[in-house]
XYZ file of C-alpha atoms in Angstrom:
185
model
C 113.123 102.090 105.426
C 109.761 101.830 103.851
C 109.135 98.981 101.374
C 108.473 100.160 97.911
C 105.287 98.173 96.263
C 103.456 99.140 100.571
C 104.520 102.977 99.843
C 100.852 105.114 100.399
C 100.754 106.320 97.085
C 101.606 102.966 95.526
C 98.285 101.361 97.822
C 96.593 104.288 96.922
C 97.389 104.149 92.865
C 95.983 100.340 93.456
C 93.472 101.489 95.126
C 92.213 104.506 92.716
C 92.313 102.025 89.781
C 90.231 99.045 91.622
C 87.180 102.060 92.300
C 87.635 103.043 88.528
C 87.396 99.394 87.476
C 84.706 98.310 89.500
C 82.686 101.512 87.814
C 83.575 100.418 84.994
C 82.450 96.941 85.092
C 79.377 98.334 87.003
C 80.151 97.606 90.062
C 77.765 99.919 92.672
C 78.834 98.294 96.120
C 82.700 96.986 97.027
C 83.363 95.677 99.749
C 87.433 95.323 100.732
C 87.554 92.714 103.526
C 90.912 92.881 104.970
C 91.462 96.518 106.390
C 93.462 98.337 108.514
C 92.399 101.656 110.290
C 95.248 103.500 108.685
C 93.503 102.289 105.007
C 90.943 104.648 105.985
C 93.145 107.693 104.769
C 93.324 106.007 101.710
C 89.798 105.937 100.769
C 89.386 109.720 102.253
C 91.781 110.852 99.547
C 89.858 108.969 97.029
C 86.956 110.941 97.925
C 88.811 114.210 98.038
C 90.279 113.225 94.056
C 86.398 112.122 93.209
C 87.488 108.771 92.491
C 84.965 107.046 95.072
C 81.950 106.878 92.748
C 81.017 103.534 94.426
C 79.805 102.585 97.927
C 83.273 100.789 99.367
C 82.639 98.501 102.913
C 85.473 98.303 104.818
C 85.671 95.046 106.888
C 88.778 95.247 109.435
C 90.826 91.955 109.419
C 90.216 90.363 113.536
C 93.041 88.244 113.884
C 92.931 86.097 117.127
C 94.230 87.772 120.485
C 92.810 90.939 118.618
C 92.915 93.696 122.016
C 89.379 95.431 123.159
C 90.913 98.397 122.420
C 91.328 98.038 118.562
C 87.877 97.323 118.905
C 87.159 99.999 120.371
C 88.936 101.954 117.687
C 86.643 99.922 114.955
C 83.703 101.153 116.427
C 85.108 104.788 116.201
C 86.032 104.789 112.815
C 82.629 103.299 111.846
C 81.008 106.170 113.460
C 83.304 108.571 111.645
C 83.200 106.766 108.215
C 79.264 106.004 107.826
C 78.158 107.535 105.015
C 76.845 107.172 101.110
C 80.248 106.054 99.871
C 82.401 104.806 102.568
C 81.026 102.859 105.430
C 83.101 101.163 108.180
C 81.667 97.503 107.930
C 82.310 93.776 109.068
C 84.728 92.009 111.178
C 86.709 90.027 108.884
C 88.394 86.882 111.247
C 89.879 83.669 110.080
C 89.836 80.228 111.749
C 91.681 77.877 109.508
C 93.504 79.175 106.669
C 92.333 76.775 102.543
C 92.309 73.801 101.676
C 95.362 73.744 98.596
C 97.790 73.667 101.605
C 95.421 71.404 103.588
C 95.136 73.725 106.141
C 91.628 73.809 105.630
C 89.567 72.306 108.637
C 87.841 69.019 107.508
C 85.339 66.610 108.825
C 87.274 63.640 107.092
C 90.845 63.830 106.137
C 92.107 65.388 103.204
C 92.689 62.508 100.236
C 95.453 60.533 100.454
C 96.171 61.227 103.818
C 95.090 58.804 106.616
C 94.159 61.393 109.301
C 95.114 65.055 108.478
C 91.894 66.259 108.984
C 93.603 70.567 109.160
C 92.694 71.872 111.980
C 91.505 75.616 113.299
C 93.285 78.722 114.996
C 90.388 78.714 117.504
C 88.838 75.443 119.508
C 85.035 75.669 118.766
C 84.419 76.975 122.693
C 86.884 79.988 121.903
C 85.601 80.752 118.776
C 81.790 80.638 119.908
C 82.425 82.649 123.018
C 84.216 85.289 120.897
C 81.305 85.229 118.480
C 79.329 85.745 121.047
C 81.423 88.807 122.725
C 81.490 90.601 118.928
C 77.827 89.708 118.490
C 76.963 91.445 122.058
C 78.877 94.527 120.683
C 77.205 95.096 118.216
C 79.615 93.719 115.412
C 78.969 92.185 112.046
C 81.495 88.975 111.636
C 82.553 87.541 108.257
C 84.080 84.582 108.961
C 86.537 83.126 106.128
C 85.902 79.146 106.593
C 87.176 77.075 103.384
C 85.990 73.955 105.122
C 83.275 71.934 105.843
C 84.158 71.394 109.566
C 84.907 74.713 110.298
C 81.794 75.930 109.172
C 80.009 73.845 111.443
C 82.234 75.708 113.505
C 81.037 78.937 112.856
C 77.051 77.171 112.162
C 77.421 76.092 116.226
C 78.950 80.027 117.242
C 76.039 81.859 115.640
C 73.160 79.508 117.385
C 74.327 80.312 120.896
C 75.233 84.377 119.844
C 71.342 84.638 119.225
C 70.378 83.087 122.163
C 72.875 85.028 124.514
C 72.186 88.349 122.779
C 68.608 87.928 121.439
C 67.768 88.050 118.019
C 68.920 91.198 115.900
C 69.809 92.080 112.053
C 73.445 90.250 112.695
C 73.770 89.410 109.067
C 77.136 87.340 109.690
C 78.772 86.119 106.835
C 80.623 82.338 106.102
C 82.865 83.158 103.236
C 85.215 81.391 101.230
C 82.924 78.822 101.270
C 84.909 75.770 99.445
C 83.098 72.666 100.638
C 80.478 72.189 102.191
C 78.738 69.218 104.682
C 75.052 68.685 103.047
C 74.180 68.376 107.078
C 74.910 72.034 107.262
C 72.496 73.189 103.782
């Protein structure tokens, strides 16, 4: 039984009227950071109804324990969705979650609380090694990190990516950025 407000043609209705908004706001470039391969369709019919009059990215959400082959599928679709309106983009993956909940990851605790500092899906080791796998392939990363200890996190997986893979036109992303250690400027 499918769920109404995730039916395609409800996704796609939101969809259709996000590209006519964007146009209308002049908007040239979206980019949608949370995709799934079956999305794809969604922005193929857009084309098909001429409703994809801007460039869309489409970053694919990389939650941890993500499988090589979904990778493998990423790279796929980019190959088959690389053109002047719809190009298969960034890695989007998350190591803490924001800072309302205090989930956040913090160099200091949060205020008012003696030590809850949040804390990260990935131990900086993991996360840099897996930077440094994506990097190797090939793979832009966008990395949503809210806090400022976090992005150090992400600061300390890039640095070590370079020097494993050599230098190339990466151009990963910290995003979300909601505070920010003036070490890390």
């Amino acid at each position: 039984l499918g769920v109404p407000w995730a039916s395609p043609d409800r996704q796609y209705g939101r969809l259709a009227k996000s590209l006519d908004d964007a146009i209308g706001f002049g908007i040239t470039t979206v980019v949608e950071p949370q995709n799934s391969l079956d999305d794809l369709a969604l922005f193929t019919r857009a084309r098909e109804e001429g409703r994809l009059r801007a460039r869309n990215v489409a970053a694919r959400c990389h939650p941890r324990g993500t499988p090589d082959a979904d990778r493998d599928a990423f790279v796929a679709a980019a190959r088959d969705h690389a053109d002047d309106r719809v190009r298969v983009g960034p890695l989007k993956l998350y190591i803490p979650d924001v800072g309302e909940p205090r989930t956040a990851a913090l160099l200091e605790p949060y205020a008012g609380c003696a030590h809850h500092r949040g804390d990260t899906f990935y131990p900086p080791e993991e996360f840099a090694a897996l930077l440094a796998r994506l990097d190797a392939r090939g793979f832009q990363c966008c990395v949503h990190a809210p806090g400022d200890r976090v992005i150090r996190t992400v600061l300390d997986a890039v640095a070590p990516a370079r020097v494993a893979n050599g230098p190339r036109d990466a151009r990963h992303q910290v995003v979300h950025v909601e505070c920010l250690d003036p070490a890390d400027t």
